[in-house]
Short mmCIF file of C-alpha atoms in Angstrom, two decimals:
data_model
loop_
_atom_site.label_atom_id
_atom_site.label_comp_id
_atom_site.label_asym_id
_atom_site.label_seq_id
_atom_site.Cartn_x
_atom_site.Cartn_y
_atom_site.Cartn_z
CA UNK A 257 173.66 112.91 -189.15
CA UNK A 258 170.10 112.76 -187.84
CA UNK A 259 169.25 115.57 -185.36
CA UNK A 260 167.92 113.13 -182.73
CA UNK A 261 171.16 111.11 -182.92
CA UNK A 262 173.21 114.29 -182.48
CA UNK A 263 171.09 115.28 -179.47
CA UNK A 264 171.42 111.80 -177.96
CA UNK A 265 175.22 111.93 -178.30
CA UNK A 266 175.33 115.42 -176.79
CA UNK A 267 173.07 114.42 -173.87
CA UNK A 268 175.18 111.31 -173.26
CA UNK A 269 178.30 113.49 -173.21
CA UNK A 270 176.75 115.85 -170.67
CA UNK A 271 175.64 112.98 -168.43
CA UNK A 272 179.01 111.20 -168.73
CA UNK A 273 180.91 114.40 -167.95
CA UNK A 274 178.81 115.00 -164.81
CA UNK A 275 179.03 111.33 -163.82
CA UNK A 276 182.82 111.23 -164.00
CA UNK A 277 183.30 114.69 -162.45
CA UNK A 278 181.31 113.78 -159.33
CA UNK A 279 182.19 110.08 -159.06
CA UNK A 280 178.67 108.82 -159.73
CA UNK A 281 178.01 105.18 -160.62
CA UNK A 282 175.42 106.18 -163.17
CA UNK A 283 173.20 109.05 -164.21
CA UNK A 284 169.85 108.68 -165.93
CA UNK A 285 167.50 111.14 -167.60
CA UNK A 286 163.93 109.81 -167.82
CA UNK A 287 160.71 111.31 -169.13
CA UNK A 288 157.70 112.04 -166.91
CA UNK A 289 156.46 108.46 -167.43
CA UNK A 290 159.75 107.05 -166.15
CA UNK A 291 160.96 105.93 -169.58
CA UNK A 292 164.73 106.35 -170.05
CA UNK A 293 165.78 109.14 -172.43
CA UNK A 294 169.56 108.88 -171.98
CA UNK A 295 172.05 107.52 -169.45
CA UNK A 296 175.72 107.33 -168.56
CA UNK A 297 177.43 104.58 -166.58
CA UNK A 298 176.10 101.16 -165.67
CA UNK A 299 172.56 101.38 -164.34
CA UNK A 300 172.25 98.81 -161.56
CA UNK A 301 168.64 99.59 -160.72
CA UNK A 302 167.10 100.56 -164.05
CA UNK A 303 163.61 99.92 -162.67
CA UNK A 304 164.00 103.00 -160.46
CA UNK A 305 163.28 105.22 -163.45
CA UNK A 306 159.86 103.61 -163.84
CA UNK A 307 158.81 104.60 -160.32
CA UNK A 308 160.82 107.85 -160.13
CA UNK A 309 157.92 110.15 -161.13
CA UNK A 310 155.74 108.64 -158.40
CA UNK A 311 158.54 108.99 -155.82
CA UNK A 312 158.87 112.66 -156.77
CA UNK A 313 155.11 113.14 -156.29
CA UNK A 314 155.29 111.47 -152.86
CA UNK A 315 158.25 113.70 -151.92
CA UNK A 316 156.38 116.83 -152.96
CA UNK A 317 153.33 115.72 -150.97
CA UNK A 318 155.54 115.07 -147.91
CA UNK A 319 157.10 118.53 -148.29
CA UNK A 320 153.63 120.12 -148.33
CA UNK A 321 152.53 118.11 -145.28
CA UNK A 322 155.70 119.18 -143.48
CA UNK A 323 154.98 122.76 -144.49
CA UNK A 324 158.13 123.09 -146.62
CA UNK A 325 157.99 125.17 -149.77
CA UNK A 326 159.65 122.56 -151.97
CA UNK A 327 162.10 119.69 -152.10
CA UNK A 328 165.56 119.68 -153.66
CA UNK A 329 165.56 115.95 -154.38
CA UNK A 330 164.50 112.55 -153.11
CA UNK A 331 167.13 110.10 -151.83
CA UNK A 332 166.68 106.35 -151.53
CA UNK A 333 169.20 104.20 -149.69
CA UNK A 334 169.30 100.68 -151.12
CA UNK A 335 170.70 97.61 -149.39
CA UNK A 336 173.70 97.17 -151.67
CA UNK A 337 175.29 100.53 -150.75
CA UNK A 338 173.62 102.36 -153.59
CA UNK A 339 172.17 105.77 -152.93
CA UNK A 340 169.65 106.87 -155.53
CA UNK A 341 169.07 110.61 -155.76
CA UNK A 342 166.02 111.63 -157.79
CA UNK A 343 165.16 115.12 -158.96
CA UNK A 344 162.34 116.37 -161.15
CA UNK A 345 163.24 119.00 -163.72
CA UNK A 346 161.27 120.90 -166.35
CA UNK A 347 162.70 121.74 -169.75
CA UNK A 348 160.59 123.73 -172.21
CA UNK A 349 157.49 123.00 -170.11
CA UNK A 350 158.18 119.24 -170.34
CA UNK A 351 158.81 117.34 -167.09
CA UNK A 352 161.77 114.95 -166.75
CA UNK A 353 163.42 113.08 -163.89
CA UNK A 354 167.14 112.81 -163.14
CA UNK A 355 168.31 109.70 -161.28
CA UNK A 356 171.81 109.58 -159.79
CA UNK A 357 173.26 106.28 -158.55
CA UNK A 358 176.08 107.09 -156.16
CA UNK A 359 177.88 105.90 -153.05
CA UNK A 360 177.48 109.34 -151.45
CA UNK A 361 175.67 112.58 -152.17
CA UNK A 362 177.89 114.94 -154.19
CA UNK A 363 178.95 118.09 -152.37
CA UNK A 364 176.58 120.91 -153.32
CA UNK A 365 174.06 118.47 -154.81
CA UNK A 366 171.48 121.19 -155.45
CA UNK A 367 173.96 123.18 -157.54
CA UNK A 368 175.12 120.02 -159.34
CA UNK A 369 171.52 119.16 -160.24
CA UNK A 370 170.70 122.73 -161.33
CA UNK A 371 173.80 122.94 -163.53
CA UNK A 372 173.00 119.55 -165.05
CA UNK A 373 169.43 120.67 -165.76
CA UNK A 374 170.71 123.84 -167.44
CA UNK A 375 173.20 121.94 -169.60
CA UNK A 376 170.51 119.47 -170.69
CA UNK A 377 168.13 122.35 -171.48
CA UNK A 378 170.80 124.11 -173.56
CA UNK A 379 171.43 120.92 -175.52
CA UNK A 380 167.72 120.30 -176.12
CA UNK A 381 167.14 123.91 -177.14
CA UNK A 382 169.99 123.85 -179.64
CA UNK A 383 168.38 120.88 -181.45
CA UNK A 384 164.73 121.98 -181.31
#
């Protein structure tokens, strides 16, 4: 089996596991241009990934203006009871964005996002 197909299946498994464990509607991994890399669940607002990198930049700028060291994530509340949580991550010096579509923020969201980042990094490293 092709290495990229194996990685895609492994990433999908990681996203699906996290999605079901925390009751998320969907979970999306996008590259730094906002192009989807992998997802789990039904993505209701797929266009969010396209603007996610810019939203992260705006959040970081707001954190600097507010004299905060950094942000954990960006949250958008949409009219149809969707809460989009966006987080930038770096894996092997390559930036990515995680987008969670959920009805409520998972308990310990920072830890959830960090663990997800680590699992994705492990998967990518094992196929590089």
